[in-house]
Every structure is written in structure tokens, then in C-alpha cells.
Short mmCIF file of C-alpha atoms and ligand atoms in Angstrom, two decimals:
data_model
loop_
_atom_site.label_atom_id
_atom_site.label_comp_id
_atom_site.label_asym_id
_atom_site.label_seq_id
_atom_site.Cartn_x
_atom_site.Cartn_y
_atom_site.Cartn_z
CA MET A 1 10.20 -20.41 -12.49
CA GLY A 2 8.43 -17.33 -11.13
CA ARG A 3 9.88 -13.89 -11.83
CA LEU A 4 10.05 -13.19 -8.06
CA ASP A 5 11.43 -16.57 -7.00
CA GLY A 6 13.60 -16.20 -3.89
CA LYS A 7 12.38 -12.68 -3.16
CA ILE A 8 10.89 -11.75 0.23
CA ALA A 9 8.01 -9.27 0.45
CA LEU A 10 6.04 -7.52 3.17
CA VAL A 11 2.63 -6.08 2.31
CA THR A 12 0.89 -3.86 4.87
CA GLY A 13 -2.89 -4.08 5.10
CA ALA A 14 -2.96 -7.35 3.18
CA SER A 15 -6.01 -8.95 4.81
CA ARG A 16 -8.42 -7.61 2.19
CA GLY A 17 -8.92 -5.32 -0.79
CA ILE A 18 -5.92 -4.09 -2.73
CA GLY A 19 -3.36 -5.41 -0.21
CA ARG A 20 -4.82 -8.92 -0.45
CA ALA A 21 -4.58 -8.83 -4.26
CA ILE A 22 -0.98 -7.60 -4.04
CA ALA A 23 0.00 -10.39 -1.62
CA LEU A 24 -1.55 -12.99 -3.95
CA GLU A 25 0.07 -11.53 -7.08
CA LEU A 26 3.55 -11.39 -5.51
CA ALA A 27 3.17 -14.92 -4.16
CA HIS A 28 2.02 -16.19 -7.58
CA ALA A 29 5.22 -14.69 -9.00
CA GLY A 30 7.25 -16.71 -6.49
CA ALA A 31 7.86 -14.30 -3.61
CA SER A 32 7.47 -15.29 0.04
CA VAL A 33 5.07 -12.80 1.59
CA SER A 34 4.55 -11.37 5.07
CA ILE A 35 0.88 -10.45 5.41
CA ASN A 36 0.28 -7.54 7.78
CA TYR A 37 -3.17 -6.73 9.14
CA LEU A 38 -4.66 -4.69 11.97
CA SER A 39 -7.60 -6.72 13.29
CA ALA A 40 -9.01 -9.01 10.58
CA GLU A 41 -7.04 -12.12 11.56
CA ASP A 42 -9.46 -14.56 9.89
CA GLU A 43 -9.29 -12.70 6.59
CA ALA A 44 -5.49 -12.49 6.78
CA GLN A 45 -5.37 -16.24 7.49
CA ALA A 46 -7.63 -16.84 4.46
CA VAL A 47 -5.10 -15.00 2.25
CA ALA A 48 -2.29 -17.16 3.68
CA ASP A 49 -4.38 -20.31 3.07
CA GLU A 50 -5.01 -19.30 -0.54
CA ILE A 51 -1.28 -18.77 -1.10
CA ALA A 52 -0.46 -22.10 0.59
CA LYS A 53 -2.70 -23.86 -1.97
CA PHE A 54 -0.17 -23.11 -4.71
CA GLY A 55 2.83 -23.75 -2.48
CA GLY A 56 3.69 -20.17 -1.51
CA LYS A 57 5.23 -19.21 1.83
CA THR A 58 3.67 -16.62 4.11
CA LEU A 59 3.92 -15.14 7.59
CA LEU A 60 1.03 -13.38 9.33
CA LEU A 61 2.03 -10.19 11.13
CA GLN A 62 -0.51 -8.34 13.25
CA ALA A 63 0.64 -4.75 13.80
CA ASN A 64 -0.77 -1.25 13.79
CA VAL A 65 1.28 0.55 11.14
CA SER A 66 0.59 3.92 12.74
CA ASP A 67 2.60 2.84 15.81
CA LYS A 68 6.34 3.10 15.18
CA ASP A 69 7.35 0.55 17.81
CA GLN A 70 4.89 -2.02 16.44
CA VAL A 71 6.21 -1.36 12.91
CA ARG A 72 9.82 -1.88 14.00
CA GLY A 73 8.83 -5.12 15.73
CA MET A 74 6.92 -6.28 12.64
CA VAL A 75 9.81 -5.66 10.24
CA LYS A 76 12.24 -7.35 12.66
CA GLN A 77 9.98 -10.43 12.83
CA ALA A 78 9.67 -10.59 9.02
CA VAL A 79 13.43 -10.36 8.56
CA GLU A 80 14.14 -12.92 11.29
CA HIS A 81 11.64 -15.34 9.76
CA PHE A 82 12.68 -15.11 6.10
CA GLY A 83 16.29 -13.91 6.49
CA GLN A 84 15.88 -10.65 4.57
CA LEU A 85 13.37 -8.23 3.07
CA ASP A 86 13.51 -7.31 -0.63
CA ILE A 87 10.10 -5.83 -1.37
CA LEU A 88 8.08 -3.52 0.88
CA VAL A 89 4.57 -2.55 -0.17
CA ASN A 90 3.12 0.26 1.95
CA ASN A 91 -0.56 -0.31 1.29
CA ALA A 92 -2.50 -0.05 4.59
CA GLY A 93 -4.83 2.92 4.60
CA ILE A 94 -8.08 4.29 5.98
CA THR A 95 -10.60 7.03 5.28
CA ARG A 96 -12.43 9.28 7.74
CA ASP A 97 -14.37 11.41 5.28
CA ARG A 98 -16.04 14.68 6.31
CA SER A 99 -16.01 18.18 4.89
CA MET A 100 -13.54 20.41 6.75
CA ARG A 101 -16.38 22.18 8.55
CA LYS A 102 -17.16 18.87 10.28
CA LEU A 103 -13.74 17.19 10.37
CA THR A 104 -12.43 16.60 13.89
CA ASP A 105 -8.80 16.80 14.96
CA ASP A 106 -8.95 13.06 15.58
CA ASP A 107 -10.18 12.42 12.01
CA TRP A 108 -7.20 14.38 10.74
CA THR A 109 -4.59 12.78 13.01
CA GLU A 110 -5.80 9.21 12.60
CA VAL A 111 -5.66 9.37 8.81
CA ILE A 112 -2.26 11.09 8.69
CA ASN A 113 -0.84 8.60 11.20
CA THR A 114 -2.24 5.52 9.45
CA ASN A 115 -1.70 6.52 5.81
CA LEU A 116 1.42 8.70 5.87
CA ASN A 117 3.42 8.30 9.09
CA SER A 118 3.18 4.54 8.56
CA VAL A 119 5.00 4.84 5.23
CA TYR A 120 7.87 6.67 6.95
CA TYR A 121 7.95 4.14 9.83
CA CYS A 122 7.89 1.08 7.54
CA THR A 123 10.39 2.46 5.04
CA THR A 124 12.93 3.49 7.67
CA ALA A 125 12.51 0.17 9.49
CA ALA A 126 13.04 -1.83 6.28
CA MET A 127 15.73 0.17 4.52
CA GLN A 128 18.84 -0.75 6.54
CA GLY A 129 18.58 -4.42 5.56
CA MET A 130 17.98 -3.41 1.94
CA ILE A 131 21.03 -1.12 2.05
CA ASP A 132 23.14 -3.99 3.39
CA HIS A 133 21.93 -6.30 0.58
CA LYS A 134 22.19 -3.57 -2.08
CA PHE A 135 18.68 -4.40 -3.24
CA GLY A 136 15.23 -3.08 -2.43
CA ARG A 137 11.91 -2.39 -4.10
CA ILE A 138 9.61 -0.08 -2.12
CA ILE A 139 6.14 0.54 -3.52
CA ASN A 140 3.80 3.01 -1.83
CA ILE A 141 0.07 2.99 -2.50
CA SER A 142 -1.06 6.58 -2.87
CA SER A 143 -4.32 7.64 -4.52
CA TYR A 144 -5.54 9.85 -7.33
CA VAL A 145 -7.09 11.94 -4.51
CA GLY A 146 -3.53 12.88 -3.51
CA GLN A 147 -3.12 14.40 -6.97
CA ALA A 148 -6.54 15.92 -7.60
CA GLY A 149 -8.05 16.52 -4.13
CA ASN A 150 -11.62 15.50 -3.32
CA PHE A 151 -14.51 17.03 -1.40
CA GLY A 152 -14.66 15.64 2.14
CA GLN A 153 -11.15 14.18 2.02
CA ALA A 154 -8.77 16.92 3.20
CA ASN A 155 -7.09 14.49 5.60
CA TYR A 156 -6.91 11.64 3.09
CA ALA A 157 -5.74 13.88 0.21
CA ALA A 158 -2.98 15.34 2.40
CA SER A 159 -1.82 11.87 3.43
CA LYS A 160 -1.78 10.58 -0.15
CA GLY A 161 -0.10 13.71 -1.56
CA GLY A 162 2.47 13.36 1.22
CA ILE A 163 3.18 9.80 0.09
CA ILE A 164 3.97 11.03 -3.44
CA ALA A 165 6.42 13.65 -2.13
CA PHE A 166 7.99 11.22 0.36
CA THR A 167 8.43 8.65 -2.43
CA LYS A 168 10.48 11.06 -4.55
CA THR A 169 12.79 12.01 -1.69
CA ALA A 170 13.27 8.39 -0.58
CA ALA A 171 14.02 7.48 -4.22
CA ILE A 172 16.75 10.13 -4.40
CA GLU A 173 18.31 9.11 -1.08
CA LEU A 174 18.22 5.34 -1.65
CA ALA A 175 19.04 5.06 -5.37
CA LYS A 176 22.76 4.54 -4.75
CA TYR A 177 21.97 1.34 -2.83
CA ASN A 178 19.95 -0.14 -5.73
CA ILE A 179 16.74 0.54 -3.84
CA THR A 180 13.92 1.89 -5.99
CA VAL A 181 10.97 3.73 -4.46
CA ASN A 182 7.80 4.31 -6.45
CA SER A 183 4.18 5.05 -5.80
CA ILE A 184 1.00 3.81 -7.38
CA ALA A 185 -2.02 6.05 -7.50
CA PRO A 186 -5.20 4.01 -7.92
CA GLY A 187 -8.46 5.64 -8.85
CA PHE A 188 -11.72 4.32 -7.44
CA THR A 189 -11.18 0.61 -6.86
CA LEU A 190 -13.72 -2.03 -5.86
CA THR A 191 -12.95 -2.77 -2.19
CA GLU A 192 -14.63 -2.29 1.19
CA MET A 193 -13.23 1.25 1.25
CA LEU A 194 -15.23 2.16 -1.86
CA ALA A 195 -18.26 0.21 -0.59
CA LYS A 196 -18.55 2.77 2.26
CA VAL A 197 -19.39 5.48 -0.31
CA PRO A 198 -23.20 5.85 -0.75
CA ALA A 199 -24.60 4.21 -3.91
CA ASN A 200 -25.82 7.48 -5.47
CA VAL A 201 -22.37 9.06 -4.97
CA GLN A 202 -20.75 5.95 -6.52
CA ASP A 203 -22.93 6.47 -9.60
CA GLN A 204 -21.85 10.12 -9.85
CA ILE A 205 -18.19 9.09 -9.56
CA LYS A 206 -18.54 6.38 -12.20
CA ALA A 207 -20.04 8.86 -14.65
CA LYS A 208 -16.79 10.85 -14.48
CA ILE A 209 -14.48 7.89 -15.23
CA PRO A 210 -13.63 7.76 -18.95
CA MET A 211 -13.45 3.96 -18.85
CA GLY A 212 -16.92 3.89 -17.28
CA ARG A 213 -16.16 1.43 -14.49
CA PHE A 214 -14.33 1.12 -11.19
CA GLY A 215 -10.89 -0.51 -11.01
CA LEU A 216 -10.19 -3.98 -9.67
CA PRO A 217 -7.68 -4.68 -6.88
CA GLU A 218 -5.95 -7.15 -9.23
CA GLU A 219 -5.28 -4.32 -11.71
CA VAL A 220 -3.31 -2.46 -9.03
CA ALA A 221 -1.55 -5.65 -7.95
CA LYS A 222 -0.23 -6.30 -11.47
CA ALA A 223 1.54 -2.93 -11.47
CA VAL A 224 3.10 -3.68 -8.07
CA ALA A 225 4.47 -6.99 -9.37
CA PHE A 226 5.79 -5.22 -12.48
CA LEU A 227 7.68 -2.65 -10.39
CA ALA A 228 9.01 -5.37 -8.08
CA ALA A 229 10.13 -7.72 -10.85
CA ASP A 230 10.94 -5.52 -13.84
CA GLY A 231 11.32 -1.99 -12.51
CA ASP A 232 15.09 -2.04 -12.10
CA TYR A 233 15.60 1.45 -13.59
CA ILE A 234 12.28 2.98 -12.51
CA THR A 235 12.46 5.11 -9.38
CA GLY A 236 10.73 8.16 -7.92
CA GLN A 237 7.80 7.61 -10.28
CA GLN A 238 4.11 7.32 -9.91
CA ILE A 239 1.90 4.95 -11.87
CA ASN A 240 -1.70 6.03 -12.23
CA ILE A 241 -4.23 3.20 -12.44
CA ASN A 242 -7.47 5.10 -12.61
CA GLY A 243 -9.42 4.42 -15.81
CA GLY A 244 -8.53 7.92 -16.98
CA VAL A 245 -10.27 9.83 -14.17
CA TYR A 246 -7.10 11.91 -13.70
CA MET A 247 -4.49 12.46 -16.44
P1 NAP B 1 -9.60 -1.76 2.63
O1 NAP B 1 -10.31 -2.74 1.79
O2 NAP B 1 -10.36 -0.91 3.58
O3 NAP B 1 -8.42 -2.52 3.40
C1 NAP B 1 -7.57 -1.79 4.25
C2 NAP B 1 -6.46 -2.69 4.74
O4 NAP B 1 -5.61 -1.89 5.58
C3 NAP B 1 -6.95 -3.83 5.60
O5 NAP B 1 -6.11 -4.95 5.38
C4 NAP B 1 -6.75 -3.31 7.03
O6 NAP B 1 -6.53 -4.33 8.00
C5 NAP B 1 -5.48 -2.52 6.85
N1 NAP B 1 -5.29 -1.50 7.88
C6 NAP B 1 -6.08 -0.43 8.16
N2 NAP B 1 -5.54 0.27 9.18
C7 NAP B 1 -4.40 -0.38 9.54
C8 NAP B 1 -3.42 -0.16 10.54
N3 NAP B 1 -3.49 0.88 11.39
N4 NAP B 1 -2.40 -1.06 10.65
C9 NAP B 1 -2.31 -2.12 9.81
N5 NAP B 1 -3.20 -2.37 8.85
C10 NAP B 1 -4.24 -1.51 8.72
O7 NAP B 1 -8.77 -0.70 1.71
P2 NAP B 1 -8.36 -0.78 0.16
O8 NAP B 1 -9.42 -0.12 -0.62
O9 NAP B 1 -7.88 -2.12 -0.19
O10 NAP B 1 -7.14 0.26 0.19
C11 NAP B 1 -5.78 -0.15 0.21
C12 NAP B 1 -4.91 1.06 -0.08
O11 NAP B 1 -5.25 1.58 -1.36
C13 NAP B 1 -5.13 2.20 0.91
O12 NAP B 1 -3.91 2.85 1.17
C14 NAP B 1 -6.06 3.13 0.16
O13 NAP B 1 -5.95 4.46 0.60
C15 NAP B 1 -5.56 2.95 -1.26
N6 NAP B 1 -6.54 3.32 -2.27
C16 NAP B 1 -7.76 2.72 -2.33
C17 NAP B 1 -8.66 3.12 -3.31
C18 NAP B 1 -10.04 2.51 -3.45
O14 NAP B 1 -10.87 3.07 -4.18
N7 NAP B 1 -10.33 1.40 -2.79
C19 NAP B 1 -8.30 4.13 -4.21
C20 NAP B 1 -7.05 4.70 -4.13
C21 NAP B 1 -6.16 4.29 -3.16
P3 NAP B 1 -7.79 -5.03 8.80
O15 NAP B 1 -8.51 -5.84 7.74
O16 NAP B 1 -7.14 -5.87 9.84
O17 NAP B 1 -8.60 -3.91 9.32
#
């Protein structure tokens, strides 16, 4: 028996990195998982194949989470396929790093749309079914940058700080329906997103992390599974998984 047997999850941006690890962790715990991706169909299919190896059920859902109509269509498809939606993990995210002197309006808008507006679109699309079932676990992937700020990431920091504030308000509004809403704030985690940072900058970052290493996607995924399976009385909170880089 898995601790999420019978539960239905949707993970945005699950083709790689942290989202992939979350999809695998939830599926290992027994949940059926909808795997959203933007363009990496082969990688998303590889996640589904890995889950199928241990008998888990998945559905691939291509959709741009920054487009509200695509999000509504995606959630509708997931619910039609599995019958309901119990767990929503808002994970998809991008960076467009530049100092504000060089940041373009498009850099700003694209990051806010993809990282923050998507969380509003997905949550509002998913919540009515959760309200009807009197059960929901919504987990939003923020970042330590949304708490501490970071040079060259005004757009990203604003999107991730916005997620933390949105999470608290959604938690207050949805608590009476037994829907919990929490955020997770990872520190620097070993994925393609971090790989884009130049090696010398990575070394400087690592030197500031008390635990002396970057995080692993699986370490974030474990906290998501905990909130989904055992977080019945945890809502409006934020779990920091950052090796101590921000306390
Ligand atoms: P990643 O390896 O770059 O993967 C990003 C994922 O998001 C991919 O599955 C990608 O799909 C998907 N995606 C991007 N834009 C999308 C869109 N418009 N619609 C749907 N899916 C979209 O990133 P990651 O490092 O795993 O990051 C995952 C989350 O953790 C993000 O929210 C990020 O901000 C947060 N985070 C990461 C770190 C870190 O150090 N890595 C630290 C703190 C927080 P495709 O593969 O199809 O492009």
C-alpha cells in the first residue's frame, strides 16, 4: 500500500528537473500523475515510461501554463481522464536573468506570466473540483530568491515572492473546504536551470551554502510528497529546502 494510493496528481513542468522528481515521487507513493510539459515531449514520455515500469498511471499533457485557456483545457483533460484531481503541484518555471539596467519588458513579462500567473491560472482551474470533493493539496514551488532577492533576478524574485503571498491568501480562502495550500522554497538545486549559471558563479554560490553543496531534485520531491500525504493540518506555510543558504 502506498500512502497516496487512489490519489490523482497534476505536476506542471514535469518533463525534467524538480518537476520530474516530484512526478516520480508521487507515483512511487501510489498517486496517478498527469505530467505537464511545454515542448520536451520525449523527456515527458521518458518520465511516463519510468513510472509505467513500477505500474504507475500517467497522462501526458502538453500545455503552456502561462496561457489561461491552455491551462483550463489541461485541467479539464486531467479531470476527465482520471475522474478528479486531488493534488496540484505548480512547479513549471523559467529564468531570464539580467540586471535591471539590461532587463527588457519581455524578460519581465515572460517570467511573471510563466512563474506567477500560471499559479493563479492552475489553482483557479483546479479548485472547483477540489471544493466539490472537500479535499485538495496544492503545493507551489517558489524559491529562496523570492525570500532573499538575487542580483540579476528582479523578474524571477518578484514572481517567486508573489507565489509565497498568493499561497497564504489561497490557504485562507480554501481552508474551509479541506484544501491546503503550501509553498516550497528550494535553494540552488541541480537541474538544467542551475546548469545555465556560469561555472565560476556556481562556485561562488556554493561557497555561501552552509551545507557546502547544491540540493537534489529528489530532496524537494520528498517534501512535496510529505505535504500531499501527511500535511493534513499544514496550510499557508513555506518549507525551505536550501542547505541553510537562507534561514
Ligand atoms: P528546469 O529543469 O528548467 O525545468 C523546467 C520545467 O518547466 C520543464 O519541465 C519545462 O518544460 C517546464 N516549463 C517551462 N516553461 C513552461 C511553460 N510555459 N508551460 C509548461 N511548462 C513549462 O527547471 P527546475 O530547475 O526543475 O525548476 C522547477 C521549479 O523549481 C521552477 O519553478 C523553478 O523556478 C524552481 N526552482 C528551481 C531552483 C533550482 O536551483 N533549479 C531553485 C529554486 C526554485 P519543457 O521541458 O517542455 O521545456
